[in-house]
């Protein structure tokens, strides 16, 4: 008797993409390439960073020879920041971008975005997060209200629904049938807000109280 293996869990990652100031006018065609490459653009915003903000964003590069030129370049005009989502978004976006150095990209990855839109080793047209930790930090820098969390899909999504959503919803619907409110939709919405199992709970800590 053969045992069928459960399908692997697949998560949708988020990564930060930036269309840098010198090619911000190419936003529409670059977004078209992004969408045709299987990404979803979760959020986007156009903004003009100050040199100070650029220094904070590229804090890990601080002290390197190119750092002043980098912050001057990134603050030279409006840029477009986007949150991209798909399975393995970080690695797929980095692959689509090509090597960091535009000159290298043109030689080794001529079809990459940096080879097409980049100018030189500094003006490489686009930015992508290097890993999950960088994506989390960079997305929260550009989009402070966004929560970074892998989104379950496929079997993982079914497991999440069965474990966390369905039991609460069934309890709410059962209570709804007993209560028979005048407006069941509003009542159920209020009930779900009050009985959300993922709602943070405050813990009483006597040790923290004043004597």
PDB file of C-alpha atoms in Angstrom:
ATOM      1  CA  UNK A   1       0.000   0.000   0.000  1.00  0.00           C
ATOM      2  CA  UNK A   2       1.498   3.283  -1.100  1.00  0.00           C
ATOM      3  CA  UNK A   3       1.161   6.285   1.157  1.00  0.00           C
ATOM      4  CA  UNK A   4       0.639   9.550  -0.663  1.00  0.00           C
ATOM      5  CA  UNK A   5       2.858  12.348   0.566  1.00  0.00           C
ATOM      6  CA  UNK A   6       1.101  15.571   1.584  1.00  0.00           C
ATOM      7  CA  UNK A   7       1.784  18.486  -0.754  1.00  0.00           C
ATOM      8  CA  UNK A   8       4.562  20.801   0.413  1.00  0.00           C
ATOM      9  CA  UNK A   9       3.594  23.972   2.236  1.00  0.00           C
ATOM     10  CA  UNK A  10       3.969  27.000   0.003  1.00  0.00           C
ATOM     11  CA  UNK A  11       4.194  30.510   1.391  1.00  0.00           C
ATOM     12  CA  UNK A  12       3.890  33.810  -0.374  1.00  0.00           C
ATOM     13  CA  UNK A  13       6.839  36.034   0.520  1.00  0.00           C
ATOM     14  CA  UNK A  14       6.995  39.796   0.394  1.00  0.00           C
ATOM     15  CA  UNK A  15       9.975  41.803  -0.762  1.00  0.00           C
ATOM     16  CA  UNK A  16      10.696  45.471  -1.303  1.00  0.00           C
ATOM     17  CA  UNK A  17      11.290  46.811  -4.793  1.00  0.00           C
ATOM     18  CA  UNK A  18      12.420  50.339  -5.558  1.00  0.00           C
ATOM     19  CA  UNK A  19      12.410  52.068  -8.922  1.00  0.00           C
ATOM     20  CA  UNK A  20      15.211  54.560  -8.395  1.00  0.00           C
ATOM     21  CA  UNK A  21      14.928  58.294  -9.196  1.00  0.00           C
ATOM     22  CA  UNK A  22      16.655  58.323 -12.595  1.00  0.00           C
ATOM     23  CA  UNK A  23      14.189  55.834 -14.113  1.00  0.00           C
ATOM     24  CA  UNK A  24      11.022  56.679 -12.156  1.00  0.00           C
ATOM     25  CA  UNK A  25       9.491  57.741 -15.477  1.00  0.00           C
ATOM     26  CA  UNK A  26       9.711  54.069 -16.576  1.00  0.00           C
ATOM     27  CA  UNK A  27       7.399  52.991 -13.756  1.00  0.00           C
ATOM     28  CA  UNK A  28       4.536  51.798 -15.966  1.00  0.00           C
ATOM     29  CA  UNK A  29       6.610  49.508 -18.187  1.00  0.00           C
ATOM     30  CA  UNK A  30       8.566  48.122 -15.229  1.00  0.00           C
ATOM     31  CA  UNK A  31       5.343  47.372 -13.351  1.00  0.00           C
ATOM     32  CA  UNK A  32       4.106  45.539 -16.445  1.00  0.00           C
ATOM     33  CA  UNK A  33       7.241  43.358 -16.404  1.00  0.00           C
ATOM     34  CA  UNK A  34       6.757  42.730 -12.671  1.00  0.00           C
ATOM     35  CA  UNK A  35       3.151  41.583 -13.125  1.00  0.00           C
ATOM     36  CA  UNK A  36       3.999  39.399 -16.130  1.00  0.00           C
ATOM     37  CA  UNK A  37       6.719  37.762 -14.024  1.00  0.00           C
ATOM     38  CA  UNK A  38       4.137  36.436 -11.554  1.00  0.00           C
ATOM     39  CA  UNK A  39       4.379  39.064  -8.821  1.00  0.00           C
ATOM     40  CA  UNK A  40       1.515  40.856  -7.134  1.00  0.00           C
ATOM     41  CA  UNK A  41       2.058  44.518  -6.291  1.00  0.00           C
ATOM     42  CA  UNK A  42       0.633  44.640  -2.767  1.00  0.00           C
ATOM     43  CA  UNK A  43       1.298  48.341  -2.164  1.00  0.00           C
ATOM     44  CA  UNK A  44       3.133  51.140  -3.931  1.00  0.00           C
ATOM     45  CA  UNK A  45       3.985  54.717  -3.123  1.00  0.00           C
ATOM     46  CA  UNK A  46       5.956  57.484  -4.768  1.00  0.00           C
ATOM     47  CA  UNK A  47       8.109  59.540  -2.451  1.00  0.00           C
ATOM     48  CA  UNK A  48      11.129  61.809  -2.382  1.00  0.00           C
ATOM     49  CA  UNK A  49      13.595  60.823   0.338  1.00  0.00           C
ATOM     50  CA  UNK A  50      15.895  63.309   2.013  1.00  0.00           C
ATOM     51  CA  UNK A  51      19.636  62.522   2.202  1.00  0.00           C
ATOM     52  CA  UNK A  52      19.116  61.750   5.905  1.00  0.00           C
ATOM     53  CA  UNK A  53      16.366  59.230   5.148  1.00  0.00           C
ATOM     54  CA  UNK A  54      18.540  57.627   2.475  1.00  0.00           C
ATOM     55  CA  UNK A  55      21.381  57.350   5.007  1.00  0.00           C
ATOM     56  CA  UNK A  56      19.046  55.578   7.424  1.00  0.00           C
ATOM     57  CA  UNK A  57      17.763  53.232   4.719  1.00  0.00           C
ATOM     58  CA  UNK A  58      21.288  52.275   3.620  1.00  0.00           C
ATOM     59  CA  UNK A  59      22.701  52.254   7.149  1.00  0.00           C
ATOM     60  CA  UNK A  60      24.450  48.916   6.506  1.00  0.00           C
ATOM     61  CA  UNK A  61      26.535  50.586   3.785  1.00  0.00           C
ATOM     62  CA  UNK A  62      27.643  53.410   6.064  1.00  0.00           C
ATOM     63  CA  UNK A  63      31.383  54.074   5.947  1.00  0.00           C
ATOM     64  CA  UNK A  64      31.932  52.689   2.464  1.00  0.00           C
ATOM     65  CA  UNK A  65      33.561  54.867  -0.181  1.00  0.00           C
ATOM     66  CA  UNK A  66      30.438  55.072  -2.354  1.00  0.00           C
ATOM     67  CA  UNK A  67      28.059  55.899   0.528  1.00  0.00           C
ATOM     68  CA  UNK A  68      27.906  59.727  -0.032  1.00  0.00           C
ATOM     69  CA  UNK A  69      27.298  59.260  -3.765  1.00  0.00           C
ATOM     70  CA  UNK A  70      24.670  56.611  -3.055  1.00  0.00           C
ATOM     71  CA  UNK A  71      22.654  58.827  -0.707  1.00  0.00           C
ATOM     72  CA  UNK A  72      22.975  61.777  -3.117  1.00  0.00           C
ATOM     73  CA  UNK A  73      21.735  59.587  -5.978  1.00  0.00           C
ATOM     74  CA  UNK A  74      18.791  58.125  -4.036  1.00  0.00           C
ATOM     75  CA  UNK A  75      17.694  61.561  -2.807  1.00  0.00           C
ATOM     76  CA  UNK A  76      18.064  63.236  -6.220  1.00  0.00           C
ATOM     77  CA  UNK A  77      14.377  62.896  -7.106  1.00  0.00           C
ATOM     78  CA  UNK A  78      11.161  60.946  -6.501  1.00  0.00           C
ATOM     79  CA  UNK A  79      11.393  57.146  -6.384  1.00  0.00           C
ATOM     80  CA  UNK A  80       8.740  54.428  -6.456  1.00  0.00           C
ATOM     81  CA  UNK A  81       8.649  51.903  -3.602  1.00  0.00           C
ATOM     82  CA  UNK A  82       6.606  48.712  -3.981  1.00  0.00           C
ATOM     83  CA  UNK A  83       5.834  45.652  -1.907  1.00  0.00           C
ATOM     84  CA  UNK A  84       5.961  42.627  -4.206  1.00  0.00           C
ATOM     85  CA  UNK A  85       4.459  39.257  -3.282  1.00  0.00           C
ATOM     86  CA  UNK A  86       4.727  35.748  -4.697  1.00  0.00           C
ATOM     87  CA  UNK A  87       6.234  32.395  -3.772  1.00  0.00           C
ATOM     88  CA  UNK A  88       9.976  32.939  -3.143  1.00  0.00           C
ATOM     89  CA  UNK A  89       9.541  36.620  -3.979  1.00  0.00           C
ATOM     90  CA  UNK A  90      12.932  37.640  -2.595  1.00  0.00           C
ATOM     91  CA  UNK A  91      15.018  35.260  -4.699  1.00  0.00           C
ATOM     92  CA  UNK A  92      12.880  35.617  -7.847  1.00  0.00           C
ATOM     93  CA  UNK A  93      13.037  39.421  -7.693  1.00  0.00           C
ATOM     94  CA  UNK A  94      16.815  39.341  -7.202  1.00  0.00           C
ATOM     95  CA  UNK A  95      17.085  37.020 -10.207  1.00  0.00           C
ATOM     96  CA  UNK A  96      14.966  39.364 -12.321  1.00  0.00           C
ATOM     97  CA  UNK A  97      17.109  42.333 -11.249  1.00  0.00           C
ATOM     98  CA  UNK A  98      20.454  40.749 -12.111  1.00  0.00           C
ATOM     99  CA  UNK A  99      23.866  41.641 -10.596  1.00  0.00           C
ATOM    100  CA  UNK A 100      24.125  44.771  -8.462  1.00  0.00           C
ATOM    101  CA  UNK A 101      26.756  46.297 -10.747  1.00  0.00           C
ATOM    102  CA  UNK A 102      25.066  47.369 -13.969  1.00  0.00           C
ATOM    103  CA  UNK A 103      28.255  46.901 -16.008  1.00  0.00           C
ATOM    104  CA  UNK A 104      28.520  43.300 -14.827  1.00  0.00           C
ATOM    105  CA  UNK A 105      24.795  42.766 -15.441  1.00  0.00           C
ATOM    106  CA  UNK A 106      25.131  43.924 -19.058  1.00  0.00           C
ATOM    107  CA  UNK A 107      27.901  41.370 -19.634  1.00  0.00           C
ATOM    108  CA  UNK A 108      26.572  38.360 -17.729  1.00  0.00           C
ATOM    109  CA  UNK A 109      22.759  38.908 -17.562  1.00  0.00           C
ATOM    110  CA  UNK A 110      21.846  41.112 -20.562  1.00  0.00           C
ATOM    111  CA  UNK A 111      18.111  40.425 -20.148  1.00  0.00           C
ATOM    112  CA  UNK A 112      18.005  41.479 -16.479  1.00  0.00           C
ATOM    113  CA  UNK A 113      16.332  44.717 -15.410  1.00  0.00           C
ATOM    114  CA  UNK A 114      19.575  46.312 -14.257  1.00  0.00           C
ATOM    115  CA  UNK A 115      21.223  45.517 -17.581  1.00  0.00           C
ATOM    116  CA  UNK A 116      18.303  47.095 -19.439  1.00  0.00           C
ATOM    117  CA  UNK A 117      17.680  50.149 -17.263  1.00  0.00           C
ATOM    118  CA  UNK A 118      20.929  50.666 -15.335  1.00  0.00           C
ATOM    119  CA  UNK A 119      23.605  53.182 -16.281  1.00  0.00           C
ATOM    120  CA  UNK A 120      26.768  52.368 -14.326  1.00  0.00           C
ATOM    121  CA  UNK A 121      27.994  50.634 -11.167  1.00  0.00           C
ATOM    122  CA  UNK A 122      26.169  53.170  -8.940  1.00  0.00           C
ATOM    123  CA  UNK A 123      23.046  53.969 -10.982  1.00  0.00           C
ATOM    124  CA  UNK A 124      21.729  50.437 -11.229  1.00  0.00           C
ATOM    125  CA  UNK A 125      18.068  51.454 -11.697  1.00  0.00           C
ATOM    126  CA  UNK A 126      16.307  49.204  -9.158  1.00  0.00           C
ATOM    127  CA  UNK A 127      16.599  47.855  -5.635  1.00  0.00           C
ATOM    128  CA  UNK A 128      15.614  44.520  -4.136  1.00  0.00           C
ATOM    129  CA  UNK A 129      15.824  43.169  -0.591  1.00  0.00           C
ATOM    130  CA  UNK A 130      18.733  40.795  -0.060  1.00  0.00           C
ATOM    131  CA  UNK A 131      17.030  38.366   2.353  1.00  0.00           C
ATOM    132  CA  UNK A 132      13.984  38.024   4.602  1.00  0.00           C
ATOM    133  CA  UNK A 133      15.469  40.107   7.436  1.00  0.00           C
ATOM    134  CA  UNK A 134      16.349  42.888   4.995  1.00  0.00           C
ATOM    135  CA  UNK A 135      12.897  42.705   3.383  1.00  0.00           C
ATOM    136  CA  UNK A 136      11.214  43.044   6.779  1.00  0.00           C
ATOM    137  CA  UNK A 137      13.321  46.055   7.758  1.00  0.00           C
ATOM    138  CA  UNK A 138      13.091  47.790   4.383  1.00  0.00           C
ATOM    139  CA  UNK A 139       9.346  47.295   3.933  1.00  0.00           C
ATOM    140  CA  UNK A 140       8.674  48.675   7.397  1.00  0.00           C
ATOM    141  CA  UNK A 141      10.947  51.626   6.599  1.00  0.00           C
ATOM    142  CA  UNK A 142       8.970  52.494   3.459  1.00  0.00           C
ATOM    143  CA  UNK A 143       5.552  51.248   4.656  1.00  0.00           C
ATOM    144  CA  UNK A 144       5.492  51.598   8.469  1.00  0.00           C
ATOM    145  CA  UNK A 145       1.965  50.192   8.896  1.00  0.00           C
ATOM    146  CA  UNK A 146       2.523  46.929   7.015  1.00  0.00           C
ATOM    147  CA  UNK A 147       2.818  43.635   8.896  1.00  0.00           C
ATOM    148  CA  UNK A 148       5.418  41.324   7.366  1.00  0.00           C
ATOM    149  CA  UNK A 149       4.327  37.726   7.601  1.00  0.00           C
ATOM    150  CA  UNK A 150       4.456  34.866   5.076  1.00  0.00           C
ATOM    151  CA  UNK A 151       0.964  34.287   3.676  1.00  0.00           C
ATOM    152  CA  UNK A 152      -0.028  30.593   3.618  1.00  0.00           C
ATOM    153  CA  UNK A 153      -1.469  29.191   0.397  1.00  0.00           C
ATOM    154  CA  UNK A 154      -2.484  25.717  -0.772  1.00  0.00           C
ATOM    155  CA  UNK A 155      -2.532  23.058   1.930  1.00  0.00           C
ATOM    156  CA  UNK A 156      -0.972  25.456   4.443  1.00  0.00           C
ATOM    157  CA  UNK A 157      -3.895  27.823   3.959  1.00  0.00           C
ATOM    158  CA  UNK A 158      -6.400  24.980   4.448  1.00  0.00           C
ATOM    159  CA  UNK A 159      -4.653  23.922   7.642  1.00  0.00           C
ATOM    160  CA  UNK A 160      -4.690  27.507   8.922  1.00  0.00           C
ATOM    161  CA  UNK A 161      -8.423  27.869   8.173  1.00  0.00           C
ATOM    162  CA  UNK A 162      -9.265  24.534   9.837  1.00  0.00           C
ATOM    163  CA  UNK A 163      -7.218  25.328  12.911  1.00  0.00           C
ATOM    164  CA  UNK A 164      -7.921  29.025  13.520  1.00  0.00           C
ATOM    165  CA  UNK A 165     -10.849  30.279  11.449  1.00  0.00           C
ATOM    166  CA  UNK A 166     -13.472  27.541  11.052  1.00  0.00           C
ATOM    167  CA  UNK A 167     -13.963  26.698  14.783  1.00  0.00           C
ATOM    168  CA  UNK A 168     -14.470  30.358  15.697  1.00  0.00           C
ATOM    169  CA  UNK A 169     -16.824  30.953  12.778  1.00  0.00           C
ATOM    170  CA  UNK A 170     -18.918  27.875  13.631  1.00  0.00           C
ATOM    171  CA  UNK A 171     -19.194  29.004  17.241  1.00  0.00           C
ATOM    172  CA  UNK A 172     -20.292  32.461  16.090  1.00  0.00           C
ATOM    173  CA  UNK A 173     -22.915  31.074  13.687  1.00  0.00           C
ATOM    174  CA  UNK A 174     -24.260  28.718  16.371  1.00  0.00           C
ATOM    175  CA  UNK A 175     -24.616  31.597  18.814  1.00  0.00           C
ATOM    176  CA  UNK A 176     -26.215  33.690  16.056  1.00  0.00           C
ATOM    177  CA  UNK A 177     -28.915  31.059  15.530  1.00  0.00           C
ATOM    178  CA  UNK A 178     -29.688  31.071  19.249  1.00  0.00           C
ATOM    179  CA  UNK A 179     -29.735  34.857  19.610  1.00  0.00           C
ATOM    180  CA  UNK A 180     -31.690  35.600  16.395  1.00  0.00           C
ATOM    181  CA  UNK A 181     -30.633  39.290  16.247  1.00  0.00           C
ATOM    182  CA  UNK A 182     -32.501  41.818  14.096  1.00  0.00           C
ATOM    183  CA  UNK A 183     -29.426  42.460  11.930  1.00  0.00           C
ATOM    184  CA  UNK A 184     -27.463  39.173  11.786  1.00  0.00           C
ATOM    185  CA  UNK A 185     -24.619  40.591   9.679  1.00  0.00           C
ATOM    186  CA  UNK A 186     -23.803  43.420  12.096  1.00  0.00           C
ATOM    187  CA  UNK A 187     -24.242  41.103  15.076  1.00  0.00           C
ATOM    188  CA  UNK A 188     -21.874  38.489  13.616  1.00  0.00           C
ATOM    189  CA  UNK A 189     -19.287  41.130  12.735  1.00  0.00           C
ATOM    190  CA  UNK A 190     -19.343  42.471  16.302  1.00  0.00           C
ATOM    191  CA  UNK A 191     -19.196  38.958  17.739  1.00  0.00           C
ATOM    192  CA  UNK A 192     -16.167  38.024  15.632  1.00  0.00           C
ATOM    193  CA  UNK A 193     -14.366  41.196  16.693  1.00  0.00           C
ATOM    194  CA  UNK A 194     -14.991  40.409  20.368  1.00  0.00           C
ATOM    195  CA  UNK A 195     -14.101  36.708  20.051  1.00  0.00           C
ATOM    196  CA  UNK A 196     -11.130  36.881  17.725  1.00  0.00           C
ATOM    197  CA  UNK A 197      -8.806  34.063  18.952  1.00  0.00           C
ATOM    198  CA  UNK A 198      -5.759  35.940  17.611  1.00  0.00           C
ATOM    199  CA  UNK A 199      -6.586  39.125  19.499  1.00  0.00           C
ATOM    200  CA  UNK A 200      -3.697  40.135  21.774  1.00  0.00           C
ATOM    201  CA  UNK A 201      -4.432  39.745  25.471  1.00  0.00           C
ATOM    202  CA  UNK A 202      -3.069  41.921  28.247  1.00  0.00           C
ATOM    203  CA  UNK A 203      -1.422  39.987  31.039  1.00  0.00           C
ATOM    204  CA  UNK A 204      -1.576  41.322  34.577  1.00  0.00           C
ATOM    205  CA  UNK A 205       1.907  41.572  36.047  1.00  0.00           C
ATOM    206  CA  UNK A 206       1.800  42.339  39.782  1.00  0.00           C
ATOM    207  CA  UNK A 207       5.583  42.745  39.866  1.00  0.00           C
ATOM    208  CA  UNK A 208       5.289  45.762  37.623  1.00  0.00           C
ATOM    209  CA  UNK A 209       2.953  47.621  40.000  1.00  0.00           C
ATOM    210  CA  UNK A 210       4.112  50.430  42.219  1.00  0.00           C
ATOM    211  CA  UNK A 211       4.635  49.349  45.870  1.00  0.00           C
TER     212      UNK A 211
END
